[in-house]
Short mmCIF file of C-alpha atoms in Angstrom, two decimals:
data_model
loop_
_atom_site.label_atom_id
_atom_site.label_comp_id
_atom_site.label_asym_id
_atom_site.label_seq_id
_atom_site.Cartn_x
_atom_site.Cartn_y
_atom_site.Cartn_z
CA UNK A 1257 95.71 127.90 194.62
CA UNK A 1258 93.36 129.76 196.85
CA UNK A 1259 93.20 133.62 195.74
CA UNK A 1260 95.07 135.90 197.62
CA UNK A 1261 93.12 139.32 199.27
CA UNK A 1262 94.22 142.49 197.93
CA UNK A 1263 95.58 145.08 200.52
CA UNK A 1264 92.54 147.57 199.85
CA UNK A 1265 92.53 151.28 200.72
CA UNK A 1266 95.30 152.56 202.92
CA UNK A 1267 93.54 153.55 206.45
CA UNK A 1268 92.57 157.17 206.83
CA UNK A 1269 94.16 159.28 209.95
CA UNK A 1270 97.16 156.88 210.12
CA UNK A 1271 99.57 157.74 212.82
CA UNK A 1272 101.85 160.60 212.25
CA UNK A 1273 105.81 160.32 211.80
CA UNK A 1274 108.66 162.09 213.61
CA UNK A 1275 109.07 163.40 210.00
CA UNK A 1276 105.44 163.98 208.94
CA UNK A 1277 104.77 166.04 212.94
CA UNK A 1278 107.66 168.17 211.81
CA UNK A 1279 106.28 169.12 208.07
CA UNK A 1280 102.38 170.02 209.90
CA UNK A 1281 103.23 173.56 207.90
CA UNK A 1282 103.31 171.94 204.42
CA UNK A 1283 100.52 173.72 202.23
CA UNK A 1284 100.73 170.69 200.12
CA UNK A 1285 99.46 168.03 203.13
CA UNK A 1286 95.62 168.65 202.17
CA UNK A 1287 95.91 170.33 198.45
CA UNK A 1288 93.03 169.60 196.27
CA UNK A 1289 90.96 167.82 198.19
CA UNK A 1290 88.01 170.04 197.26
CA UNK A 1291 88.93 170.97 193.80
CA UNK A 1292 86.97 169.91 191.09
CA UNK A 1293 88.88 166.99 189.32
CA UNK A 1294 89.41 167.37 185.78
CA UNK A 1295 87.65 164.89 183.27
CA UNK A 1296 91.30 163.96 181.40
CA UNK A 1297 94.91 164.43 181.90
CA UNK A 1298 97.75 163.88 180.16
CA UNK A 1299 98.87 161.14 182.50
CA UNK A 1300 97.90 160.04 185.83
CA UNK A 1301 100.00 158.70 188.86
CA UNK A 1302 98.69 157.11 191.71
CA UNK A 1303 100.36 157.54 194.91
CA UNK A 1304 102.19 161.07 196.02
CA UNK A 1305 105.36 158.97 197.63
CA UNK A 1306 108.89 159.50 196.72
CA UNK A 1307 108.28 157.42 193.50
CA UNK A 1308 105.03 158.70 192.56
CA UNK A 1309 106.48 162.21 192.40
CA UNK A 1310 109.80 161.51 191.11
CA UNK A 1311 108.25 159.86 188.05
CA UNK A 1312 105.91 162.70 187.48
CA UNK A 1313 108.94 164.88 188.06
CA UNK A 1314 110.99 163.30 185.34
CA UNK A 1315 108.23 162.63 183.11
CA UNK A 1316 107.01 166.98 183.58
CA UNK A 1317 110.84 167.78 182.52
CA UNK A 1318 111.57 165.64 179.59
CA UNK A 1319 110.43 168.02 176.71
CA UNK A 1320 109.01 165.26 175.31
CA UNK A 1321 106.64 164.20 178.17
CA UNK A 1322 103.25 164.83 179.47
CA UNK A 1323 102.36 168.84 179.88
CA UNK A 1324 99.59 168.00 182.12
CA UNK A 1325 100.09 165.81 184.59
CA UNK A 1326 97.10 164.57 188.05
CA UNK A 1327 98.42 163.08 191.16
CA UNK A 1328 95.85 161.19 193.57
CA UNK A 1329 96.81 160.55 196.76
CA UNK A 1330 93.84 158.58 199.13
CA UNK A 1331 95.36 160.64 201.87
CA UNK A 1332 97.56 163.32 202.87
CA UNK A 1333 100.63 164.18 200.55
CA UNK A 1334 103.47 162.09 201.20
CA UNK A 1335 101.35 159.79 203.80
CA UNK A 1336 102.71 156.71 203.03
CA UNK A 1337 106.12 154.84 203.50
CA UNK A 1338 107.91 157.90 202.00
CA UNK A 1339 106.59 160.02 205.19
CA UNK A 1340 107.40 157.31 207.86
CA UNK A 1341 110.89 155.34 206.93
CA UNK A 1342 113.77 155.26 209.42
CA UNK A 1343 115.30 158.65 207.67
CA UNK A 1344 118.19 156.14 206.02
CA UNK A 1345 119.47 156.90 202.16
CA UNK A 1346 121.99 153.44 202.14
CA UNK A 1347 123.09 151.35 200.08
CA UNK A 1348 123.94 147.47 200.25
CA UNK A 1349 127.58 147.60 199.66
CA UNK A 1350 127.85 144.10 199.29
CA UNK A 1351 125.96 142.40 201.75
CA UNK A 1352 123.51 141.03 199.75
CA UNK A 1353 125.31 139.38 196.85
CA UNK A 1354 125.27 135.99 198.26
CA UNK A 1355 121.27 136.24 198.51
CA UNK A 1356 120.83 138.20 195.34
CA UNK A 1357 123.13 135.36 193.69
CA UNK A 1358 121.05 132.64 195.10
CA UNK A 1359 117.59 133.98 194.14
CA UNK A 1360 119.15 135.45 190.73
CA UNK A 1361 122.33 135.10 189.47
CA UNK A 1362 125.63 136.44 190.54
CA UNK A 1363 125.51 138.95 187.57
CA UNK A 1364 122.25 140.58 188.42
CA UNK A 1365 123.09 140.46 192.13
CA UNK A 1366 126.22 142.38 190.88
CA UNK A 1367 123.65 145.20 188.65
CA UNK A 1368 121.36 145.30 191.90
CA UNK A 1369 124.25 146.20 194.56
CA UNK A 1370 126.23 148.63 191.86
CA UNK A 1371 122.91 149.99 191.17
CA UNK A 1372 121.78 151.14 194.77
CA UNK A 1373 125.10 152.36 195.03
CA UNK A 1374 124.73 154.91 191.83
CA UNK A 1375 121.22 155.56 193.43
CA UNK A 1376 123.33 156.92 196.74
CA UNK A 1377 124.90 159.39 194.14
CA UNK A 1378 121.87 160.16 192.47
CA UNK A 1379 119.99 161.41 195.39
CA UNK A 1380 122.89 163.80 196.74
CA UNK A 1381 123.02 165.08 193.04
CA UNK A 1382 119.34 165.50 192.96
CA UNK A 1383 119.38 167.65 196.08
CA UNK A 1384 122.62 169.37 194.95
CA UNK A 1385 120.83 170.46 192.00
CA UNK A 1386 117.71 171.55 193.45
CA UNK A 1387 119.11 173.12 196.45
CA UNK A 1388 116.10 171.16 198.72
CA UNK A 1389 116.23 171.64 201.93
CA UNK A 1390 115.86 167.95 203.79
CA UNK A 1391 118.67 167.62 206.35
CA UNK A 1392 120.43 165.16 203.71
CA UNK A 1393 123.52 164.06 205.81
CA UNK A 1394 126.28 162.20 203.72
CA UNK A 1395 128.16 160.56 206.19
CA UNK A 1396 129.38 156.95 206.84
CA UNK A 1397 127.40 154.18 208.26
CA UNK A 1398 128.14 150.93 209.90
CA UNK A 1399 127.07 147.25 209.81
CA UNK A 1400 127.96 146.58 213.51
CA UNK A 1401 128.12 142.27 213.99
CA UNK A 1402 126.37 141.55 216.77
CA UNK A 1403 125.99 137.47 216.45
CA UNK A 1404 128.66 134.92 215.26
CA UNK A 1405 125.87 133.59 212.79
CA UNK A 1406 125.85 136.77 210.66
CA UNK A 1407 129.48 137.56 211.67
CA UNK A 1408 129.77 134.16 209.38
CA UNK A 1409 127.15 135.10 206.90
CA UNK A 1410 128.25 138.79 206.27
CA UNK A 1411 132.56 138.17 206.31
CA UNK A 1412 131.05 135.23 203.64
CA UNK A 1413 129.74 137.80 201.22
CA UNK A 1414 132.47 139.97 201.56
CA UNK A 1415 134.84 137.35 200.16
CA UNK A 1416 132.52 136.56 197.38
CA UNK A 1417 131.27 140.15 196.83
CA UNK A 1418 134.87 140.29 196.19
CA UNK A 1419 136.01 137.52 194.57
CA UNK A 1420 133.37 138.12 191.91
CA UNK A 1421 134.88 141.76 190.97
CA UNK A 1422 132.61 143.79 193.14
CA UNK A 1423 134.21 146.82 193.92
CA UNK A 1424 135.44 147.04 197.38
CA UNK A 1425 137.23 150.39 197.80
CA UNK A 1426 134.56 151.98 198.90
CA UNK A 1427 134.43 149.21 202.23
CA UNK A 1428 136.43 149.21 205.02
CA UNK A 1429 136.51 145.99 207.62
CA UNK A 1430 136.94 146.91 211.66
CA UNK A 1431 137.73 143.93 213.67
CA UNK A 1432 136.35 143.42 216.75
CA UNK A 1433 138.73 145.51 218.76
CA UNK A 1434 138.71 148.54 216.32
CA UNK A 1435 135.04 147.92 215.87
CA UNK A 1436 134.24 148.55 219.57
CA UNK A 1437 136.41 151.13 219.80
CA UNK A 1438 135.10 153.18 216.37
CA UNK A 1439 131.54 152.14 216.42
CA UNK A 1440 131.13 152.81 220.66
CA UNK A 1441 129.86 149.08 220.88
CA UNK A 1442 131.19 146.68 223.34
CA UNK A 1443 129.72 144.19 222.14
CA UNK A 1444 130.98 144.44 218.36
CA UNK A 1445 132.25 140.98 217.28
CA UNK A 1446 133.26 143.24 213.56
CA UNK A 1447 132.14 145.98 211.84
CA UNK A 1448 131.86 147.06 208.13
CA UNK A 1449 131.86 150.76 207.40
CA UNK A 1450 131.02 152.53 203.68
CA UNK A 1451 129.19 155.93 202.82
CA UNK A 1452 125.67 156.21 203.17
CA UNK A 1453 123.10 159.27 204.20
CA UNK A 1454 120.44 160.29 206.23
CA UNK A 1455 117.93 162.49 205.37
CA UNK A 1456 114.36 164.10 206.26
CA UNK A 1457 112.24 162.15 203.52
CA UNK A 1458 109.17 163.89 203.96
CA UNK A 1459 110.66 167.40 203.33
CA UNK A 1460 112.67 165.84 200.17
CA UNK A 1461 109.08 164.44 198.70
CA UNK A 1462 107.35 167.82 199.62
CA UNK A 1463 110.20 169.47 197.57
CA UNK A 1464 109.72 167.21 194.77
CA UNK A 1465 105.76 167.79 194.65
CA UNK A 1466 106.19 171.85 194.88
CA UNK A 1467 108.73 171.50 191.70
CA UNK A 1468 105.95 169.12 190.16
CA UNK A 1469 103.43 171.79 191.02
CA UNK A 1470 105.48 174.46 189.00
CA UNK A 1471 105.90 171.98 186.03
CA UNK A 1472 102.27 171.57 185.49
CA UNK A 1473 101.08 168.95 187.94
CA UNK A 1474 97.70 168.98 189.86
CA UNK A 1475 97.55 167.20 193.25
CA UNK A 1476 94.59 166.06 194.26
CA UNK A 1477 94.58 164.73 198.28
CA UNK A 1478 92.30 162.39 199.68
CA UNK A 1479 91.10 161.02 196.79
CA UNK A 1480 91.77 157.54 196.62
CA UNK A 1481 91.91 155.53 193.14
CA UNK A 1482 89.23 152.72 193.63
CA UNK A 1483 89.28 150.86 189.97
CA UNK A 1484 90.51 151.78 186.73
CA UNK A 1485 88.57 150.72 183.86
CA UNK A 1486 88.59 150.48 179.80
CA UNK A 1487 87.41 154.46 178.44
CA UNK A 1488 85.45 154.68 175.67
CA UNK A 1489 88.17 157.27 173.79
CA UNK A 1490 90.72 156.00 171.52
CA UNK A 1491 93.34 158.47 172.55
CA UNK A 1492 92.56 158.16 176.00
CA UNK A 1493 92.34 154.47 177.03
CA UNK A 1494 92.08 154.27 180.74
CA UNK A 1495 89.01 155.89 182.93
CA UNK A 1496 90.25 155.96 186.35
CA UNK A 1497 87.34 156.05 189.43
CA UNK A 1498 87.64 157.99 192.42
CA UNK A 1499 84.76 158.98 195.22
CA UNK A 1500 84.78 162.80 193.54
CA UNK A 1501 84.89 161.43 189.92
CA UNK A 1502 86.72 160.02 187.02
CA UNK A 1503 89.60 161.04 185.17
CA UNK A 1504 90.58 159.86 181.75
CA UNK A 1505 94.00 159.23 180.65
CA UNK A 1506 96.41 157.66 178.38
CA UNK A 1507 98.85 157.02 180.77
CA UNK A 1508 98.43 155.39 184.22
CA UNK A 1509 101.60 155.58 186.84
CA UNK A 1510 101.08 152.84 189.43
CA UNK A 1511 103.40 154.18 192.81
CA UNK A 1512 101.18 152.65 195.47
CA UNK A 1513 104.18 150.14 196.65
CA UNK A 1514 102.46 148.26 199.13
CA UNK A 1515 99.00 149.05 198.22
CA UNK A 1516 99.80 148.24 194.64
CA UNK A 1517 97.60 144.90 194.58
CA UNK A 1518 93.97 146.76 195.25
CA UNK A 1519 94.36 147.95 191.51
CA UNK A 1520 96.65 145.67 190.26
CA UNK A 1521 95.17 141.82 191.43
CA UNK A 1522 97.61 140.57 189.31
CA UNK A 1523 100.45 142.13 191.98
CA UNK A 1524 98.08 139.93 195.03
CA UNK A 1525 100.47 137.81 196.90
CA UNK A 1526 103.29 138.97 195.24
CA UNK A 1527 103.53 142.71 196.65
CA UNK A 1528 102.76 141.96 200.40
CA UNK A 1529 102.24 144.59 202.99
CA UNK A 1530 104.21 144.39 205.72
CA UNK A 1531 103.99 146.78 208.86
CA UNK A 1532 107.18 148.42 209.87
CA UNK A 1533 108.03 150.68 212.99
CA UNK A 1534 110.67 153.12 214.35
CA UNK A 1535 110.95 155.28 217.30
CA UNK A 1536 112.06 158.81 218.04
CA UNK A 1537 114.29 158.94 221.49
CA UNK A 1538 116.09 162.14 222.53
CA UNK A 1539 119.92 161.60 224.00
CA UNK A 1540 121.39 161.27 227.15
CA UNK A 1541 124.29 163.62 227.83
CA UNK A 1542 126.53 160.76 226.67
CA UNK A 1543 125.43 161.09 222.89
CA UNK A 1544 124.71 165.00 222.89
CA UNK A 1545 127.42 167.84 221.31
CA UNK A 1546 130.62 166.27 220.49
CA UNK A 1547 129.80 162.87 221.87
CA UNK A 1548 127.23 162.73 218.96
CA UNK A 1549 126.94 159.43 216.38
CA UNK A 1550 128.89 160.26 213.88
CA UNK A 1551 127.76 157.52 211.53
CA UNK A 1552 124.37 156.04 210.53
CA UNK A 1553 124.39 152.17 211.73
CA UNK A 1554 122.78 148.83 211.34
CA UNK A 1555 122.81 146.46 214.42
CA UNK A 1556 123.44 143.46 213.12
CA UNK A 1557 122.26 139.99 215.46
CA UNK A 1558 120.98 137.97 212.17
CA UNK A 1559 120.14 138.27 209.01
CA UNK A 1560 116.73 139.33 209.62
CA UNK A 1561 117.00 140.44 213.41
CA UNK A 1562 118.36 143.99 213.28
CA UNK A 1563 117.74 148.08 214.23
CA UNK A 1564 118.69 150.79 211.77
CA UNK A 1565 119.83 153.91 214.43
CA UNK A 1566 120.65 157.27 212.72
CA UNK A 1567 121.37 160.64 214.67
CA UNK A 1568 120.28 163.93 213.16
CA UNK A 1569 123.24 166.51 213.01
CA UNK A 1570 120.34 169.30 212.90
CA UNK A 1571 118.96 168.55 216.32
CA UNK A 1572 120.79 165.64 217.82
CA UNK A 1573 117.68 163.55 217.79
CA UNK A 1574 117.99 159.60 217.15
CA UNK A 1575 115.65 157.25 214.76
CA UNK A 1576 115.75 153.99 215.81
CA UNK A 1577 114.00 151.24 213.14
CA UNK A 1578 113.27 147.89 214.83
CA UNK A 1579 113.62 144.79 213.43
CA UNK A 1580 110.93 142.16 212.13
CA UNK A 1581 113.06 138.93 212.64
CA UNK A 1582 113.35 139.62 216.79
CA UNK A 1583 113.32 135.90 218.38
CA UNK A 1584 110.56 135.36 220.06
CA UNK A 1585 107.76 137.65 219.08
CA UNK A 1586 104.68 136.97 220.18
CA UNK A 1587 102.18 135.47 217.91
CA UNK A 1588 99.64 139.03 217.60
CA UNK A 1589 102.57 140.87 216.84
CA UNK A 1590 103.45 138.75 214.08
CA UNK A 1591 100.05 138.99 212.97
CA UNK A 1592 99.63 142.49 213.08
CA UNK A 1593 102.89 142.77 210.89
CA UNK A 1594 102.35 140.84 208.42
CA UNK A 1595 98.02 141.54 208.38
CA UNK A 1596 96.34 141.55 204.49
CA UNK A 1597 94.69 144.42 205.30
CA UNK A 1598 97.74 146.93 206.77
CA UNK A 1599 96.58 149.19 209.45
CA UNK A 1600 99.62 152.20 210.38
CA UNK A 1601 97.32 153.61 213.18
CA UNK A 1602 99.30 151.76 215.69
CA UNK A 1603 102.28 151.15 217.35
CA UNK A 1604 103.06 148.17 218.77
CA UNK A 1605 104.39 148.63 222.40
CA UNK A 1606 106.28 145.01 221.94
CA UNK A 1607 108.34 145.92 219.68
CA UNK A 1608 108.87 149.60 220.96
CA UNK A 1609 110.16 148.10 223.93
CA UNK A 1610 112.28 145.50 222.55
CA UNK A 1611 113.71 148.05 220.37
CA UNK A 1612 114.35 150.79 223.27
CA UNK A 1613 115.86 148.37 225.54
CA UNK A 1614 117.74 146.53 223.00
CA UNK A 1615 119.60 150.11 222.12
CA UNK A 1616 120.12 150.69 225.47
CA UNK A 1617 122.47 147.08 226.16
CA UNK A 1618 124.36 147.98 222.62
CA UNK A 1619 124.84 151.28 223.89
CA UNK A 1620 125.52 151.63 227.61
CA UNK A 1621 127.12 154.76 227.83
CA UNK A 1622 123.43 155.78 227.56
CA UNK A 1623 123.14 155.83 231.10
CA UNK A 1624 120.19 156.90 233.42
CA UNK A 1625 117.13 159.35 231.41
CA UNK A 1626 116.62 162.43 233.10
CA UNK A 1627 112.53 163.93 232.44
CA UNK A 1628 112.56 164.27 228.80
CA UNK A 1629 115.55 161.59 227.35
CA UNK A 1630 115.06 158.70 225.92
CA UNK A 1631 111.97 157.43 223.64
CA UNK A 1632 109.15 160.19 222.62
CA UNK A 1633 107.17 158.08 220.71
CA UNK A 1634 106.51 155.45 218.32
CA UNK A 1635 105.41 155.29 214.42
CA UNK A 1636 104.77 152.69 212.07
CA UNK A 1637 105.09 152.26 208.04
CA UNK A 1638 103.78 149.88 205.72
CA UNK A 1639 106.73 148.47 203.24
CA UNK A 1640 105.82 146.32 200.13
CA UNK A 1641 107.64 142.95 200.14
CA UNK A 1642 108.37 140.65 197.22
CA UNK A 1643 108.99 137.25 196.84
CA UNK A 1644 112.56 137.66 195.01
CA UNK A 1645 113.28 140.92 196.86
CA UNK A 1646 113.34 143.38 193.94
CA UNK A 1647 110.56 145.77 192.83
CA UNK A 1648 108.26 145.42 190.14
CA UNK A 1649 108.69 148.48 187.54
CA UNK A 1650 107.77 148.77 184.17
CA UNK A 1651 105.12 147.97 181.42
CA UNK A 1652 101.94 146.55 183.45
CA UNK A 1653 101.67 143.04 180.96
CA UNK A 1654 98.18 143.00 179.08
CA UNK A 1655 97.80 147.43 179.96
CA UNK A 1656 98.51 148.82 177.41
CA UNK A 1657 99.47 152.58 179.24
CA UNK A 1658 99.58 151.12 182.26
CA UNK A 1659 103.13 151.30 184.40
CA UNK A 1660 104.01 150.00 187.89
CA UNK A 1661 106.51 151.09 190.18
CA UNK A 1662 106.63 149.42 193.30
CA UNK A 1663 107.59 146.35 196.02
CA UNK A 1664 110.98 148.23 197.27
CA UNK A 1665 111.18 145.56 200.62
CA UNK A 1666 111.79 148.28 202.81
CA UNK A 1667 114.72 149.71 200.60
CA UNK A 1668 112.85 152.68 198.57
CA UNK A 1669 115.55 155.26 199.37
CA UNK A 1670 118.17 153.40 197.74
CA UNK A 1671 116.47 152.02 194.70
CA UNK A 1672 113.48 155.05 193.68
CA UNK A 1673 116.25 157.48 192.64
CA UNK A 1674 117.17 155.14 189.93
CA UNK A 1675 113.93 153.34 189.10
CA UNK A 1676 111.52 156.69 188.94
CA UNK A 1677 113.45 158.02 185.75
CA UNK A 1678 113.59 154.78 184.26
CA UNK A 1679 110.40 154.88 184.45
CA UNK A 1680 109.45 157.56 183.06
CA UNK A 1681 112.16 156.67 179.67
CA UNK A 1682 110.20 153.21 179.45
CA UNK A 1683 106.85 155.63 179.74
CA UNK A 1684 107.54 157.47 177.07
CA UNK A 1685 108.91 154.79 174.84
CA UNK A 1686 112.32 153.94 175.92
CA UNK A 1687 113.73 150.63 176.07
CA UNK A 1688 114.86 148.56 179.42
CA UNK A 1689 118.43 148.93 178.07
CA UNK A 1690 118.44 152.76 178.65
CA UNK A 1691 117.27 153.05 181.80
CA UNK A 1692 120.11 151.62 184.10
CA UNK A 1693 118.36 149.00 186.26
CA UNK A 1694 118.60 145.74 187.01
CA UNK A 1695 116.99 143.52 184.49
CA UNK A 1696 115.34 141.61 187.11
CA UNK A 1697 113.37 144.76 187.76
CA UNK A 1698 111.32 144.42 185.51
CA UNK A 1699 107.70 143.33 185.72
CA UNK A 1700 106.78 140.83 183.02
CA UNK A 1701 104.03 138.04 182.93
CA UNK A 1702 106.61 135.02 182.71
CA UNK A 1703 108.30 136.68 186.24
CA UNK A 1704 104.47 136.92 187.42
CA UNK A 1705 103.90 133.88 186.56
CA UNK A 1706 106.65 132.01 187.41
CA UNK A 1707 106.21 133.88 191.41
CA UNK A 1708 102.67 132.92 191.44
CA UNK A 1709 103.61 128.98 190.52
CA UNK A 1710 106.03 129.30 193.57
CA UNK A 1711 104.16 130.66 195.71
CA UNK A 1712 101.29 128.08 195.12
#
C-alpha cells in the first residue's frame, strides 16, 4: 500500500468569506500572535473552528475541567471551514438512512440521523442561552427533486426511514404540483420540507472564543502546531512544537478536521481534504421584501450533484454552495478539489459559473441583473471527508492524552454541537455511553484499521 501524503499546513492569506469580510472588526482575528507562549497549559487544542472552541468551551465550564486552557490557530481565528461554510445549520431528516444502513447498519444509521437532529436543537439552545448574536434563522428548508434518479433514491429512503421507526412528523412530502408552487421551482418533480437554520458561523465561533477568553483560555493566532512529541514530565506528557515555541501539556485536543492528518499520519487517507465553494449573489427585485426565500433549500439533481441556497432575513443576501458531483467537470477542476495539499486561495470560475447559471434556470423569476444584482463573489472551504462518512472523535489509539475531533464531510454544523461536549466528557474521563453519539463515531484502531485495509 503506497503511503498516503499528509495535508500539511493550511495556506496562509486564504481567501476571505462573505462571513469572514463581514467580521474584519473582530479583535479576536489576529490575538496573540505576538504574545509570548507559555511553557505548559492545562490542555491544548489545536484548531480555533467551531469544534476546537466548543470543546474548550465545555471542557473551561465543567468544574471539573482544565482552568487553563491554549488555543493555536496557524492562522486567523476562525479561518478555516467554520469561517467559510454555506451559512446552513440542517439536519438529514432521513435522507441518508439507506446509505448510513448500507455502510453501517440500520441501527446506527438510525443514532446518526436522530442525532443531527438533537444537534439542530442544541445549537438554537446554545445561542438561546448565550444570547450570541449570529443571525441564527430557524426556519424550514427544502430538498427540492430535480432528477427522476434521486426522485427514486430519496422517496426510497423515505419509505424505509419510515418503515424502520424513524420519526417522520417532523417531514412533510410536496408533490410535484405543490412543490412548484411552495418551493417557486418549475421544475420540481417533489419536494421534502422539515426545520432547519441558517446562521452567520463566523460570528457564532467568535462568540464562542470571547466566552472561552473569559473562562480562562489563551488564543494564540498564527501559530501553527508543526509536531507533537513525547515531554520529558510525568504529569505533562505531550510537548507540542510551534515556530514561536513549545508548550507542554497533558491534554492534546485535535480540531484540525481536514488538516487533521499533518499531526495525526495515522488519520492520512482516511481524513481527505476536499475543496468546497459558495458564492454570494445579491437579488433581483423578484426575491427582495416580501418576495424573499422563505426557506433554506437543497437542489437536488443526484445524489452527489446539488447547490445548498439560503437567503439571509438580515439583509436579503443569498449563499449559494455548489455542488462537487456536477456532470462533466473538467479534469483541473477535479484536481484542484480533491488536491493532497488543499489550497482555499482560489475560486474556481468553473464552478462559479455552473453554479450562478444553474440558479438562474431553477429560478427564473430571477430575471434580468440590473448594476449590482446577481453574484459578488466567490469563496472556497476545505471540508474533511471520510471513507464511511462519519467523523473521527475520541481517544487518539496508542496517545495516551491525545483526542481527535474531526472528518465532518461537509456536515460540521449539524454534528459539532453534539460531538464537542462529548468530547470533552470522554476528555475528562467519561465513557462513550454518556456522551450521546453515534457509536460509529468513534475513532478506534480496529475502525482505522479496518479503513486503511479498504482503502488499500
Amino acid at each position: 500500500m503506497t503511503a498516503k501524503a499528509a495535508p500539511g499546513l493550511p495556506v496562509t492569506r486564504p481567501c476571505l468569506s462573505f462571513w469572514q469580510r463581514t467580521t474584519r472588526h473582530s479583535p479576536l482575528l489576529n490575538e496573540g500572535r505576538d504574545v509570548e507562549l507559555p511553557a505548559s497549559a492545562d490542555a491544548v487544542v489545536i484548531g480555533s473552528g467551531i469544534s476546537g472552541s466548543l470543546t474548550a468551551f465545555e471542557l473551561l465550564s465543567r468544574p471539573n475541567g482544565p482552568k487553563n486552557v491554549v488555543m493555536l490557530e496557524a492562522r486567523e481565528a476562525c479561518s478555516g471551514a467554520s469561517g467559510r461554510n454555506a451559512g446552513h445549520c440542517r439536519p438529514d431528516a432521513f435522507r441518508g438512512f439507506s446509505a448510513f444502513s448500507k455502510i453501517h447498519n440500520p441501527e446506527q444509521a438510525m443514532k446518526i440521523i436522530a442525532h443531527e437532529k438533537l444537534v439542530l436543537q442544541l445549537v438554537k439552545a446554545f445561542i438561546d442561552k448565550h444570547s450570541v448574536q449570529c443571525d441564527f434563522d430557524y426556519c424550514r428548508t427544502f430538498d427540492v427533486i430535480m432528477g427522476q434518479d434521486f426522485y427514486d433514491y430519496v422517496t426510497a429512503s423515505f419509505e424505509a426511514y419510515k418503515e424502520a421507526g424513524g420519526d417522520t412528523s417532523d417531514i412533510a412530502w410536496l408533490d410535484a404540483d405543490k412543490a412548484k408552487e411552495a418551493t417557486r421551482v418549475p421544475g420540481a418533480l417533489g419536494a421534502y420540507e422539515w426545520t432547519a437554520a441558517s446562521l452567520h458561523p463566523a460570528k457564532l465561533c467568535q462568540a464562542i472564543l470571547t466566552m472561552n477568553k473569559s473562562l480562562g483560555m489563551s488564543l494564540f493566532t498564527h501559530t501553527p502546531a508543526t509536531s507533537i512529541v513525547p515531554s520529558n514530565s510525568p504529569n505533562a506528557p505531550w510537548t507540542i512544537n510551534t515556530p514561536r515555541g513549545s508548550v507542554t501539556t497533558p491534554h492534546v485536543i485535535h480540531a484540525t478536521n481536514a488538516f487533521a492528518a499533518t499531526l495525526l499520519p495515522q488519520l492520512a487517507g482516511l481524513v481527505t481534504p476536499t475543496r468546497a465553494q459558495a458564492h454570494k449573489l445579491i437579488p433581483t427585485p423578484a426575491y427582495t421584501g416580501e418576495a424573499m426565500l422563505t426557506h433554506t433549500y437543497s437542489l437536488r439533481f443526484a445524489l452527489h450533484h446539488f447547490y445548498s441556497v439560503i437567503q439571509r432575513k438580515g439583509d436579503g443576501a443569498i449563499v449559494l454552495g455548489t455542488s462537487r458531483g456536477i456532470p462533466g467537470i473538467s479534469e483541473a477542476t477535479k484536481k484542484d478539489i480533491y488536491a493532497s495539499s488543499p489550497d482555499d486561495r482560489v475560486v474556481s470560475e468553473e464552478l462559479q459559473v455552473d453554479a450562478v447559471d444553474s440558479f438562474k434556470r431553477v429560478f427564473p423569476e430571477w430575471g434580468e441583473e440590473a448594476p449590482g444584482e446577481g453574484v459578488e463573489f466567490g469563496w472556497t472551504g476545505i471540508l474533511g471527508m471520510t471513507p464511511d462518512s462519519v467523523p473521527f472523535v475520541g481517544a487518539v489509539p496508542g496517545l495516551p492524552g491525545q483526542y481527535v475531533i474531526a472528518g465532518f464531510n461537509g456536515h460540521g454544523m449539524a454534528r459539532i454541537f453534539g460531538c464537542a461536549p462529548g468530547l470533552a466528557k470522554l476528555a475528562l474521563g467519561g465513557a462513550w455511553e454518556d456522551t450521546g453519539m453515534p457509536e460509529v463515531f468513534q475513532i478506534s484502531e480496529e475502525r482505522l484499521q479496518r479503513l486503511a485495509s479498504a482503502a488499500a
